PDB file of C-alpha atoms in Angstrom:
ATOM      1  CA  MET Z   1       0.000   0.000   0.000  1.00 44.00           C
ATOM      2  CA  ALA Z   2       1.328   3.454  -0.911  1.00 43.00           C
ATOM      3  CA  PRO Z   3       2.382   5.639   2.036  1.00 46.00           C
ATOM      4  CA  GLY Z   4      -0.311   8.278   1.491  1.00 45.00           C
ATOM      5  CA  ASN Z   5      -3.257   5.892   1.251  1.00 47.00           C
ATOM      6  CA  PHE Z   6      -3.664   4.769   4.858  1.00 57.00           C
ATOM      7  CA  THR Z   7      -4.179   6.214   8.315  1.00 63.00           C
ATOM      8  CA  ARG Z   8      -1.855   5.065  11.069  1.00 75.00           C
ATOM      9  CA  VAL Z   9      -3.738   3.910  14.132  1.00 84.00           C
ATOM     10  CA  THR Z  10      -3.354   5.510  17.569  1.00 88.00           C
ATOM     11  CA  GLU Z  11      -5.547   2.936  19.307  1.00 93.00           C
ATOM     12  CA  PHE Z  12      -6.905  -0.555  18.794  1.00 95.00           C
ATOM     13  CA  ILE Z  13     -10.313  -2.089  19.507  1.00 95.00           C
ATOM     14  CA  LEU Z  14     -10.345  -5.507  21.190  1.00 95.00           C
ATOM     15  CA  THR Z  15     -13.196  -7.869  20.323  1.00 92.00           C
ATOM     16  CA  GLY Z  16     -12.857  -9.614  23.694  1.00 92.00           C
ATOM     17  CA  VAL Z  17     -13.429 -13.230  24.643  1.00 91.00           C
ATOM     18  CA  SER Z  18     -16.908 -13.177  23.101  1.00 87.00           C
ATOM     19  CA  ASP Z  19     -18.841 -10.609  21.067  1.00 85.00           C
ATOM     20  CA  CYS Z  20     -22.185 -11.920  22.368  1.00 89.00           C
ATOM     21  CA  PRO Z  21     -23.787  -9.133  24.505  1.00 89.00           C
ATOM     22  CA  GLU Z  22     -25.721 -11.568  26.726  1.00 92.00           C
ATOM     23  CA  LEU Z  23     -22.500 -13.304  27.805  1.00 92.00           C
ATOM     24  CA  GLN Z  24     -20.568 -10.209  28.914  1.00 94.00           C
ATOM     25  CA  ILE Z  25     -21.849 -10.046  32.515  1.00 95.00           C
ATOM     26  CA  PRO Z  26     -21.710 -13.834  33.166  1.00 95.00           C
ATOM     27  CA  LEU Z  27     -18.182 -13.950  31.700  1.00 95.00           C
ATOM     28  CA  PHE Z  28     -17.179 -10.967  33.843  1.00 96.00           C
ATOM     29  CA  PHE Z  29     -18.098 -12.849  37.034  1.00 97.00           C
ATOM     30  CA  VAL Z  30     -16.487 -16.094  35.841  1.00 97.00           C
ATOM     31  CA  PHE Z  31     -13.169 -14.402  35.093  1.00 97.00           C
ATOM     32  CA  LEU Z  32     -13.398 -12.229  38.216  1.00 97.00           C
ATOM     33  CA  VAL Z  33     -13.568 -15.402  40.319  1.00 97.00           C
ATOM     34  CA  ILE Z  34     -10.690 -16.960  38.350  1.00 96.00           C
ATOM     35  CA  TYR Z  35      -8.530 -13.853  38.754  1.00 97.00           C
ATOM     36  CA  GLY Z  36      -9.411 -13.608  42.453  1.00 97.00           C
ATOM     37  CA  LEU Z  37      -8.342 -17.229  42.978  1.00 95.00           C
ATOM     38  CA  THR Z  38      -5.163 -16.570  40.976  1.00 96.00           C
ATOM     39  CA  VAL Z  39      -4.189 -13.600  43.137  1.00 96.00           C
ATOM     40  CA  ALA Z  40      -5.077 -15.372  46.400  1.00 94.00           C
ATOM     41  CA  GLY Z  41      -3.311 -18.625  45.466  1.00 93.00           C
ATOM     42  CA  ASN Z  42      -0.101 -17.094  44.160  1.00 95.00           C
ATOM     43  CA  LEU Z  43       0.153 -14.488  46.935  1.00 95.00           C
ATOM     44  CA  SER Z  44      -0.276 -17.314  49.451  1.00 91.00           C
ATOM     45  CA  ILE Z  45       2.605 -19.235  47.870  1.00 92.00           C
ATOM     46  CA  ILE Z  46       4.808 -16.131  47.763  1.00 94.00           C
ATOM     47  CA  THR Z  47       4.049 -15.340  51.413  1.00 93.00           C
ATOM     48  CA  LEU Z  48       4.473 -18.859  52.775  1.00 90.00           C
ATOM     49  CA  THR Z  49       7.723 -19.555  50.931  1.00 91.00           C
ATOM     50  CA  SER Z  50       9.078 -16.204  52.124  1.00 92.00           C
ATOM     51  CA  VAL Z  51       8.207 -16.321  55.838  1.00 90.00           C
ATOM     52  CA  ASP Z  52       8.274 -20.036  56.722  1.00 86.00           C
ATOM     53  CA  SER Z  53      11.756 -21.210  57.725  1.00 83.00           C
ATOM     54  CA  ARG Z  54      11.036 -24.815  56.667  1.00 86.00           C
ATOM     55  CA  LEU Z  55      10.332 -23.764  53.083  1.00 87.00           C
ATOM     56  CA  GLN Z  56      13.723 -22.111  52.544  1.00 91.00           C
ATOM     57  CA  THR Z  57      14.927 -24.728  50.033  1.00 90.00           C
ATOM     58  CA  PRO Z  58      15.763 -24.420  46.326  1.00 93.00           C
ATOM     59  CA  MET Z  59      12.497 -26.121  45.296  1.00 90.00           C
ATOM     60  CA  TYR Z  60      10.379 -23.550  47.132  1.00 91.00           C
ATOM     61  CA  PHE Z  61      12.603 -20.690  46.011  1.00 95.00           C
ATOM     62  CA  PHE Z  62      11.855 -21.614  42.395  1.00 95.00           C
ATOM     63  CA  LEU Z  63       8.193 -22.150  43.268  1.00 92.00           C
ATOM     64  CA  ARG Z  64       8.028 -18.628  44.726  1.00 94.00           C
ATOM     65  CA  ASN Z  65       9.410 -17.188  41.521  1.00 96.00           C
ATOM     66  CA  LEU Z  66       6.960 -19.226  39.451  1.00 95.00           C
ATOM     67  CA  ALA Z  67       4.142 -17.774  41.588  1.00 95.00           C
ATOM     68  CA  ILE Z  68       5.483 -14.244  40.963  1.00 97.00           C
ATOM     69  CA  ILE Z  69       5.559 -14.956  37.225  1.00 97.00           C
ATOM     70  CA  ASN Z  70       2.024 -16.408  37.224  1.00 96.00           C
ATOM     71  CA  LEU Z  71       0.684 -13.461  39.214  1.00 96.00           C
ATOM     72  CA  GLY Z  72       2.378 -10.981  36.883  1.00 96.00           C
ATOM     73  CA  ASN Z  73       1.272 -12.789  33.743  1.00 95.00           C
ATOM     74  CA  SER Z  74      -2.356 -12.873  34.859  1.00 96.00           C
ATOM     75  CA  THR Z  75      -2.332  -9.256  36.090  1.00 96.00           C
ATOM     76  CA  VAL Z  76      -1.071  -7.993  32.731  1.00 97.00           C
ATOM     77  CA  ILE Z  77      -4.137  -9.508  31.024  1.00 96.00           C
ATOM     78  CA  ALA Z  78      -7.050 -10.003  33.443  1.00 96.00           C
ATOM     79  CA  PRO Z  79      -7.840  -6.445  34.726  1.00 96.00           C
ATOM     80  CA  LYS Z  80      -8.127  -5.013  31.208  1.00 96.00           C
ATOM     81  CA  MET Z  81     -10.177  -8.018  30.120  1.00 96.00           C
ATOM     82  CA  LEU Z  82     -12.545  -7.581  33.088  1.00 96.00           C
ATOM     83  CA  ILE Z  83     -13.019  -3.884  32.335  1.00 96.00           C
ATOM     84  CA  ASN Z  84     -13.818  -4.671  28.699  1.00 95.00           C
ATOM     85  CA  PHE Z  85     -16.652  -6.985  29.745  1.00 95.00           C
ATOM     86  CA  LEU Z  86     -18.392  -3.932  31.246  1.00 94.00           C
ATOM     87  CA  VAL Z  87     -17.828  -1.329  28.515  1.00 93.00           C
ATOM     88  CA  LYS Z  88     -19.189  -1.087  24.990  1.00 88.00           C
ATOM     89  CA  LYS Z  89     -16.068   0.243  23.281  1.00 88.00           C
ATOM     90  CA  LYS Z  90     -13.139  -2.003  24.136  1.00 93.00           C
ATOM     91  CA  THR Z  91     -10.285   0.323  23.166  1.00 94.00           C
ATOM     92  CA  ILE Z  92      -6.598   0.107  24.027  1.00 95.00           C
ATOM     93  CA  PHE Z  93      -4.102   2.834  23.109  1.00 95.00           C
ATOM     94  CA  TYR Z  94      -1.229   2.031  20.753  1.00 94.00           C
ATOM     95  CA  TYR Z  95       1.524   2.383  23.383  1.00 95.00           C
ATOM     96  CA  GLU Z  96      -0.632   0.671  26.010  1.00 96.00           C
ATOM     97  CA  CYS Z  97      -0.961  -2.249  23.608  1.00 96.00           C
ATOM     98  CA  ALA Z  98       2.808  -2.323  23.028  1.00 96.00           C
ATOM     99  CA  THR Z  99       3.452  -2.251  26.779  1.00 97.00           C
ATOM    100  CA  GLN Z 100       0.936  -5.021  27.464  1.00 97.00           C
ATOM    101  CA  LEU Z 101       2.493  -7.257  24.822  1.00 97.00           C
ATOM    102  CA  GLY Z 102       6.048  -6.565  26.001  1.00 97.00           C
ATOM    103  CA  VAL Z 103       5.330  -7.273  29.679  1.00 97.00           C
ATOM    104  CA  PHE Z 104       3.262 -10.341  28.776  1.00 96.00           C
ATOM    105  CA  LEU Z 105       6.204 -11.726  26.768  1.00 96.00           C
ATOM    106  CA  VAL Z 106       8.581 -11.151  29.710  1.00 97.00           C
ATOM    107  CA  PHE Z 107       6.401 -13.287  31.977  1.00 97.00           C
ATOM    108  CA  ILE Z 108       5.528 -15.999  29.447  1.00 94.00           C
ATOM    109  CA  VAL Z 109       9.172 -16.547  28.408  1.00 95.00           C
ATOM    110  CA  ALA Z 110      10.183 -16.506  32.081  1.00 97.00           C
ATOM    111  CA  GLU Z 111       7.592 -19.208  32.816  1.00 95.00           C
ATOM    112  CA  VAL Z 112       8.917 -21.387  29.993  1.00 93.00           C
ATOM    113  CA  PHE Z 113      12.421 -21.374  31.479  1.00 96.00           C
ATOM    114  CA  MET Z 114      11.338 -21.432  35.126  1.00 96.00           C
ATOM    115  CA  LEU Z 115       9.571 -24.729  34.428  1.00 94.00           C
ATOM    116  CA  ALA Z 116      12.806 -26.039  32.907  1.00 95.00           C
ATOM    117  CA  VAL Z 117      14.792 -24.857  35.947  1.00 96.00           C
ATOM    118  CA  MET Z 118      12.305 -26.591  38.253  1.00 94.00           C
ATOM    119  CA  ALA Z 119      12.648 -29.820  36.252  1.00 93.00           C
ATOM    120  CA  TYR Z 120      16.462 -29.606  36.626  1.00 95.00           C
ATOM    121  CA  ASP Z 121      16.018 -29.011  40.364  1.00 94.00           C
ATOM    122  CA  ARG Z 122      13.909 -32.181  40.688  1.00 91.00           C
ATOM    123  CA  TYR Z 123      16.470 -34.114  38.628  1.00 93.00           C
ATOM    124  CA  VAL Z 124      19.290 -33.180  41.005  1.00 93.00           C
ATOM    125  CA  ALA Z 125      17.136 -33.829  44.108  1.00 90.00           C
ATOM    126  CA  ILE Z 126      16.163 -37.346  42.990  1.00 89.00           C
ATOM    127  CA  CYS Z 127      19.222 -38.479  41.006  1.00 89.00           C
ATOM    128  CA  ASN Z 128      21.953 -36.866  43.140  1.00 89.00           C
ATOM    129  CA  PRO Z 129      20.395 -36.316  46.580  1.00 87.00           C
ATOM    130  CA  LEU Z 130      23.727 -36.287  48.441  1.00 89.00           C
ATOM    131  CA  LEU Z 131      25.029 -33.441  46.259  1.00 90.00           C
ATOM    132  CA  TYR Z 132      21.740 -31.560  46.078  1.00 91.00           C
ATOM    133  CA  MET Z 133      22.591 -28.621  48.342  1.00 89.00           C
ATOM    134  CA  VAL Z 134      26.023 -28.306  46.696  1.00 90.00           C
ATOM    135  CA  VAL Z 135      24.861 -28.435  43.064  1.00 92.00           C
ATOM    136  CA  VAL Z 136      21.755 -26.319  43.665  1.00 93.00           C
ATOM    137  CA  SER Z 137      23.322 -23.873  46.125  1.00 93.00           C
ATOM    138  CA  ARG Z 138      21.868 -20.457  46.949  1.00 94.00           C
ATOM    139  CA  GLN Z 139      24.286 -18.809  44.511  1.00 95.00           C
ATOM    140  CA  VAL Z 140      23.274 -21.205  41.717  1.00 96.00           C
ATOM    141  CA  CYS Z 141      19.575 -20.587  42.448  1.00 96.00           C
ATOM    142  CA  LEU Z 142      20.043 -16.809  42.261  1.00 97.00           C
ATOM    143  CA  LEU Z 143      22.058 -17.169  39.054  1.00 97.00           C
ATOM    144  CA  LEU Z 144      19.453 -19.377  37.346  1.00 97.00           C
ATOM    145  CA  VAL Z 145      16.572 -17.076  38.285  1.00 97.00           C
ATOM    146  CA  SER Z 146      18.489 -13.922  37.323  1.00 97.00           C
ATOM    147  CA  LEU Z 147      19.424 -15.361  33.928  1.00 97.00           C
ATOM    148  CA  THR Z 148      15.799 -16.395  33.377  1.00 97.00           C
ATOM    149  CA  TYR Z 149      14.513 -12.868  33.986  1.00 98.00           C
ATOM    150  CA  LEU Z 150      17.287 -11.153  32.008  1.00 98.00           C
ATOM    151  CA  TYR Z 151      16.846 -13.446  29.009  1.00 97.00           C
ATOM    152  CA  SER Z 152      13.055 -13.037  29.154  1.00 98.00           C
ATOM    153  CA  PHE Z 153      13.411  -9.256  29.128  1.00 98.00           C
ATOM    154  CA  PHE Z 154      15.782  -9.439  26.140  1.00 97.00           C
ATOM    155  CA  ILE Z 155      13.454 -11.695  24.120  1.00 97.00           C
ATOM    156  CA  ALA Z 156      10.412  -9.578  25.010  1.00 97.00           C
ATOM    157  CA  LEU Z 157      12.203  -6.401  23.931  1.00 97.00           C
ATOM    158  CA  LEU Z 158      13.387  -8.002  20.678  1.00 96.00           C
ATOM    159  CA  ALA Z 159       9.997  -9.497  19.765  1.00 96.00           C
ATOM    160  CA  SER Z 160       7.798  -6.540  20.749  1.00 96.00           C
ATOM    161  CA  SER Z 161      10.067  -3.980  19.066  1.00 96.00           C
ATOM    162  CA  SER Z 162      10.027  -6.005  15.837  1.00 96.00           C
ATOM    163  CA  ILE Z 163       6.228  -6.372  15.996  1.00 96.00           C
ATOM    164  CA  PHE Z 164       5.708  -2.636  16.495  1.00 95.00           C
ATOM    165  CA  SER Z 165       8.297  -1.691  13.886  1.00 93.00           C
ATOM    166  CA  VAL Z 166       5.729  -2.388  11.153  1.00 93.00           C
ATOM    167  CA  ALA Z 167       2.883  -0.011  10.235  1.00 91.00           C
ATOM    168  CA  TYR Z 168      -0.654  -0.593  11.467  1.00 91.00           C
ATOM    169  CA  CYS Z 169      -3.590   0.903   9.623  1.00 84.00           C
ATOM    170  CA  SER Z 170      -7.359   0.965   9.749  1.00 77.00           C
ATOM    171  CA  PRO Z 171      -9.296  -1.220  10.401  1.00 84.00           C
ATOM    172  CA  ASN Z 172      -7.852  -1.370  13.903  1.00 90.00           C
ATOM    173  CA  ILE Z 173      -9.960  -4.208  15.365  1.00 93.00           C
ATOM    174  CA  ILE Z 174      -7.897  -6.897  17.131  1.00 93.00           C
ATOM    175  CA  ASN Z 175      -9.743 -10.214  17.147  1.00 91.00           C
ATOM    176  CA  HIS Z 176      -8.625 -11.043  20.676  1.00 92.00           C
ATOM    177  CA  PHE Z 177      -9.037 -10.079  24.338  1.00 94.00           C
ATOM    178  CA  PHE Z 178      -5.486  -8.700  24.618  1.00 95.00           C
ATOM    179  CA  CYS Z 179      -2.677  -7.519  22.345  1.00 95.00           C
ATOM    180  CA  ASP Z 180      -1.317 -10.856  21.194  1.00 91.00           C
ATOM    181  CA  ILE Z 181       1.161 -11.351  18.381  1.00 91.00           C
ATOM    182  CA  VAL Z 182      -0.827 -13.128  15.672  1.00 86.00           C
ATOM    183  CA  PRO Z 183      -3.978 -10.947  15.668  1.00 89.00           C
ATOM    184  CA  LEU Z 184      -1.799  -7.821  15.838  1.00 92.00           C
ATOM    185  CA  LEU Z 185       0.303  -8.754  12.819  1.00 92.00           C
ATOM    186  CA  ALA Z 186      -2.898  -9.563  10.911  1.00 89.00           C
ATOM    187  CA  LEU Z 187      -3.694  -5.812  11.022  1.00 92.00           C
ATOM    188  CA  SER Z 188      -0.379  -4.656   9.605  1.00 92.00           C
ATOM    189  CA  CYS Z 189      -0.407  -2.871   6.261  1.00 89.00           C
ATOM    190  CA  SER Z 190       3.308  -3.430   5.656  1.00 89.00           C
ATOM    191  CA  ASP Z 191       5.521  -6.475   5.177  1.00 91.00           C
ATOM    192  CA  THR Z 192       5.425  -8.673   8.307  1.00 92.00           C
ATOM    193  CA  TYR Z 193       8.085 -11.177   7.244  1.00 93.00           C
ATOM    194  CA  PHE Z 194      10.713  -9.861   9.675  1.00 95.00           C
ATOM    195  CA  PRO Z 195       8.573  -9.838  12.883  1.00 95.00           C
ATOM    196  CA  GLU Z 196       6.990 -13.181  11.966  1.00 93.00           C
ATOM    197  CA  THR Z 197      10.456 -14.683  11.488  1.00 95.00           C
ATOM    198  CA  VAL Z 198      11.746 -13.209  14.768  1.00 95.00           C
ATOM    199  CA  VAL Z 199       8.739 -14.518  16.687  1.00 93.00           C
ATOM    200  CA  PHE Z 200       8.834 -17.966  15.082  1.00 90.00           C
ATOM    201  CA  ILE Z 201      12.580 -18.478  15.600  1.00 94.00           C
ATOM    202  CA  SER Z 202      12.626 -17.153  19.176  1.00 94.00           C
ATOM    203  CA  ALA Z 203       9.504 -19.108  20.189  1.00 88.00           C
ATOM    204  CA  ALA Z 204      10.707 -22.334  18.565  1.00 87.00           C
ATOM    205  CA  THR Z 205      14.224 -21.976  20.013  1.00 92.00           C
ATOM    206  CA  ASP Z 206      12.998 -21.197  23.515  1.00 92.00           C
ATOM    207  CA  LEU Z 207      10.439 -24.002  23.564  1.00 87.00           C
ATOM    208  CA  VAL Z 208      12.744 -26.642  22.058  1.00 89.00           C
ATOM    209  CA  PHE Z 209      15.693 -25.739  24.312  1.00 93.00           C
ATOM    210  CA  SER Z 210      13.600 -25.678  27.491  1.00 93.00           C
ATOM    211  CA  MET Z 211      11.751 -28.850  26.504  1.00 90.00           C
ATOM    212  CA  ILE Z 212      15.062 -30.661  25.984  1.00 94.00           C
ATOM    213  CA  ILE Z 213      16.039 -29.721  29.551  1.00 95.00           C
ATOM    214  CA  VAL Z 214      12.675 -30.955  30.855  1.00 93.00           C
ATOM    215  CA  LEU Z 215      12.711 -34.206  28.848  1.00 92.00           C
ATOM    216  CA  VAL Z 216      16.321 -35.088  29.708  1.00 95.00           C
ATOM    217  CA  SER Z 217      15.701 -34.289  33.382  1.00 94.00           C
ATOM    218  CA  TYR Z 218      12.589 -36.446  33.550  1.00 91.00           C
ATOM    219  CA  PHE Z 219      14.114 -39.259  31.535  1.00 93.00           C
ATOM    220  CA  ASN Z 220      16.869 -39.540  34.150  1.00 93.00           C
ATOM    221  CA  ILE Z 221      14.324 -39.137  36.962  1.00 91.00           C
ATOM    222  CA  VAL Z 222      12.259 -42.051  35.622  1.00 88.00           C
ATOM    223  CA  LEU Z 223      15.389 -44.221  35.332  1.00 90.00           C
ATOM    224  CA  SER Z 224      16.337 -43.378  38.923  1.00 88.00           C
ATOM    225  CA  ILE Z 225      12.824 -44.130  40.186  1.00 87.00           C
ATOM    226  CA  LEU Z 226      12.808 -47.500  38.419  1.00 85.00           C
ATOM    227  CA  ARG Z 227      16.074 -48.386  40.180  1.00 85.00           C
ATOM    228  CA  ILE Z 228      14.506 -47.827  43.604  1.00 81.00           C
ATOM    229  CA  HIS Z 229      13.714 -51.236  45.100  1.00 78.00           C
ATOM    230  CA  SER Z 230      11.126 -50.088  47.613  1.00 79.00           C
ATOM    231  CA  SER Z 231       7.636 -49.513  46.219  1.00 77.00           C
ATOM    232  CA  GLU Z 232       7.085 -46.863  48.904  1.00 76.00           C
ATOM    233  CA  GLY Z 233      10.310 -45.138  47.833  1.00 74.00           C
ATOM    234  CA  ARG Z 234       9.259 -45.183  44.180  1.00 77.00           C
ATOM    235  CA  LYS Z 235       5.839 -43.783  45.082  1.00 75.00           C
ATOM    236  CA  LYS Z 236       7.356 -40.980  47.166  1.00 72.00           C
ATOM    237  CA  ALA Z 237       9.869 -40.048  44.459  1.00 72.00           C
ATOM    238  CA  PHE Z 238       7.225 -40.071  41.736  1.00 75.00           C
ATOM    239  CA  SER Z 239       4.778 -37.995  43.807  1.00 72.00           C
ATOM    240  CA  THR Z 240       7.288 -35.128  43.968  1.00 70.00           C
ATOM    241  CA  CYS Z 241       7.313 -34.917  40.156  1.00 77.00           C
ATOM    242  CA  ALA Z 242       3.859 -36.015  38.981  1.00 73.00           C
ATOM    243  CA  SER Z 243       2.130 -32.636  39.352  1.00 71.00           C
ATOM    244  CA  HIS Z 244       5.013 -30.828  37.670  1.00 76.00           C
ATOM    245  CA  MET Z 245       4.953 -33.280  34.759  1.00 80.00           C
ATOM    246  CA  VAL Z 246       1.224 -32.698  34.222  1.00 76.00           C
ATOM    247  CA  ALA Z 247       1.553 -28.921  34.395  1.00 77.00           C
ATOM    248  CA  VAL Z 248       4.567 -28.913  32.073  1.00 84.00           C
ATOM    249  CA  THR Z 249       2.739 -31.053  29.505  1.00 82.00           C
ATOM    250  CA  VAL Z 250      -0.312 -28.773  29.503  1.00 79.00           C
ATOM    251  CA  PHE Z 251       1.708 -25.549  29.378  1.00 84.00           C
ATOM    252  CA  TYR Z 252       4.198 -26.599  26.700  1.00 80.00           C
ATOM    253  CA  GLY Z 253       1.451 -28.218  24.639  1.00 78.00           C
ATOM    254  CA  THR Z 254      -0.492 -24.960  24.602  1.00 77.00           C
ATOM    255  CA  MET Z 255       2.605 -22.931  23.744  1.00 73.00           C
ATOM    256  CA  LEU Z 256       3.511 -25.219  20.858  1.00 72.00           C
ATOM    257  CA  PHE Z 257      -0.038 -25.073  19.555  1.00 72.00           C
ATOM    258  CA  MET Z 258      -0.081 -21.264  19.739  1.00 66.00           C
ATOM    259  CA  TYR Z 259       3.276 -20.148  18.385  1.00 58.00           C
ATOM    260  CA  VAL Z 260       5.188 -22.903  16.604  1.00 59.00           C
ATOM    261  CA  GLN Z 261       2.993 -23.173  13.539  1.00 60.00           C
ATOM    262  CA  PRO Z 262       2.872 -21.225  10.268  1.00 58.00           C
ATOM    263  CA  PRO Z 263       0.673 -18.084  10.495  1.00 57.00           C
ATOM    264  CA  THR Z 264      -1.613 -19.387   7.723  1.00 58.00           C
ATOM    265  CA  ASN Z 265      -2.667 -22.287   9.971  1.00 58.00           C
ATOM    266  CA  HIS Z 266      -3.980 -20.062  12.762  1.00 58.00           C
ATOM    267  CA  SER Z 267      -7.681 -19.987  13.607  1.00 67.00           C
ATOM    268  CA  MET Z 268      -8.295 -16.836  15.658  1.00 68.00           C
ATOM    269  CA  ASP Z 269     -11.171 -18.292  17.685  1.00 71.00           C
ATOM    270  CA  THR Z 270      -9.199 -21.432  18.538  1.00 74.00           C
ATOM    271  CA  ASP Z 271      -6.127 -19.382  19.442  1.00 76.00           C
ATOM    272  CA  LYS Z 272      -8.305 -17.157  21.630  1.00 83.00           C
ATOM    273  CA  MET Z 273      -9.531 -20.104  23.656  1.00 82.00           C
ATOM    274  CA  ALA Z 274      -5.993 -21.458  23.996  1.00 82.00           C
ATOM    275  CA  SER Z 275      -4.857 -18.009  25.148  1.00 86.00           C
ATOM    276  CA  VAL Z 276      -7.546 -17.951  27.854  1.00 90.00           C
ATOM    277  CA  PHE Z 277      -6.099 -21.204  29.123  1.00 86.00           C
ATOM    278  CA  TYR Z 278      -2.446 -20.167  29.452  1.00 85.00           C
ATOM    279  CA  THR Z 279      -2.980 -16.518  30.435  1.00 91.00           C
ATOM    280  CA  VAL Z 280      -5.805 -16.930  32.962  1.00 92.00           C
ATOM    281  CA  VAL Z 281      -6.506 -20.576  33.817  1.00 91.00           C
ATOM    282  CA  ILE Z 282      -2.968 -21.987  34.245  1.00 91.00           C
ATOM    283  CA  PRO Z 283      -1.878 -19.171  36.643  1.00 93.00           C
ATOM    284  CA  MET Z 284      -4.911 -20.078  38.769  1.00 93.00           C
ATOM    285  CA  LEU Z 285      -4.198 -23.829  38.673  1.00 89.00           C
ATOM    286  CA  ASN Z 286      -0.446 -23.715  39.331  1.00 88.00           C
ATOM    287  CA  PRO Z 287      -0.685 -22.950  43.077  1.00 88.00           C
ATOM    288  CA  MET Z 288      -2.969 -25.966  43.480  1.00 85.00           C
ATOM    289  CA  ILE Z 289      -0.931 -28.227  41.198  1.00 81.00           C
ATOM    290  CA  TYR Z 290       2.447 -27.422  42.746  1.00 74.00           C
ATOM    291  CA  SER Z 291       1.665 -26.584  46.320  1.00 71.00           C
ATOM    292  CA  LEU Z 292      -1.767 -27.048  47.783  1.00 60.00           C
ATOM    293  CA  ARG Z 293      -1.386 -30.828  47.481  1.00 63.00           C
ATOM    294  CA  ASN Z 294       2.023 -30.551  49.133  1.00 74.00           C
ATOM    295  CA  LYS Z 295       2.186 -31.593  52.809  1.00 76.00           C
ATOM    296  CA  ASP Z 296       4.977 -29.119  53.572  1.00 75.00           C
ATOM    297  CA  VAL Z 297       2.965 -26.211  52.199  1.00 79.00           C
ATOM    298  CA  LYS Z 298      -0.189 -27.301  54.020  1.00 76.00           C
ATOM    299  CA  ALA Z 299       1.782 -27.491  57.265  1.00 78.00           C
ATOM    300  CA  ALA Z 300       3.307 -24.069  56.580  1.00 80.00           C
ATOM    301  CA  LEU Z 301      -0.140 -22.620  55.936  1.00 77.00           C
ATOM    302  CA  TRP Z 302      -1.448 -24.073  59.200  1.00 79.00           C
ATOM    303  CA  ARG Z 303       1.539 -22.631  61.130  1.00 81.00           C
ATOM    304  CA  PHE Z 304       1.036 -19.251  59.464  1.00 78.00           C
ATOM    305  CA  LEU Z 305      -2.673 -19.144  60.337  1.00 75.00           C
ATOM    306  CA  THR Z 306      -2.012 -20.330  63.895  1.00 76.00           C
ATOM    307  CA  ASN Z 307       0.687 -17.693  64.438  1.00 74.00           C
ATOM    308  CA  SER Z 308      -1.566 -15.032  62.936  1.00 67.00           C
ATOM    309  CA  ARG Z 309      -4.399 -15.949  65.330  1.00 63.00           C
ATOM    310  CA  CYS Z 310      -2.035 -15.881  68.309  1.00 64.00           C
ATOM    311  CA  SER Z 311      -0.669 -12.474  67.277  1.00 59.00           C
ATOM    312  CA  PHE Z 312      -4.199 -11.166  66.845  1.00 55.00           C
ATOM    313  CA  LYS Z 313      -5.202 -12.365  70.337  1.00 58.00           C
ATOM    314  CA  LEU Z 314      -2.115 -10.717  71.883  1.00 57.00           C
ATOM    315  CA  MET Z 315      -3.157  -7.430  70.344  1.00 58.00           C
TER     316      MET Z 315
END
């Protein structure tokens, strides 16, 4: 399109989860409950793993950071989505859209690698228990988490800057409930080969590399579990990994479905439903999957509530 024949957009209009007027209020309450549970669950994990002395281990340090990531990821998306259920014109400013996408990418890339770090942590704990506190020392934990955040910020900056380096013109309607990559690029009136290539290569590289870490870790974990003679020992070792394996499978499966496929194969409605799952539902489920079934966390929660009641009575 010739440069003088289009109007550059200053804002976008989001279609939302559904364009059916009768569903807006029911969906608002559904997602309000989900977001409320997400905030409560992840804040509980962050608090317990910070204040309880018995949860000061590498596993719970990584779990705390996963909870921070899940809380941030959901908070980038959910409040704007909830507001849009209640208004007729679901607008988002150009730079607000860019910021939302950039911050979302920071958290989603961080989650990809935090899951890989947690799989490595479980591998060391089960396969090399005597060396666990040496291999996964406090310094190593801080290094792994710092590298995860720094790399996530770099990838988010690279991807979002490439996506917003192209021109966007009218119509400015994003067929989504937030500023996601595929529906945004569909609105571009210039060549999108470069941002599509950047997104595809970075997403494929990140997912494949992190999945290799997860698969190798769990392959060795399974071999170690099979070598345990006691059935009780095998059950205990497997129980520490089962929830993580389920969550990893669901999360990575959704990510692969969303981003590692040619743009021509995308169905916007299907992608929208998948996005609801990994931006809103998974952050709500993770505290339950990783922690609320964990005896140590339950005991920590009971101690925290007991101490809180005692402190309240003393006041």
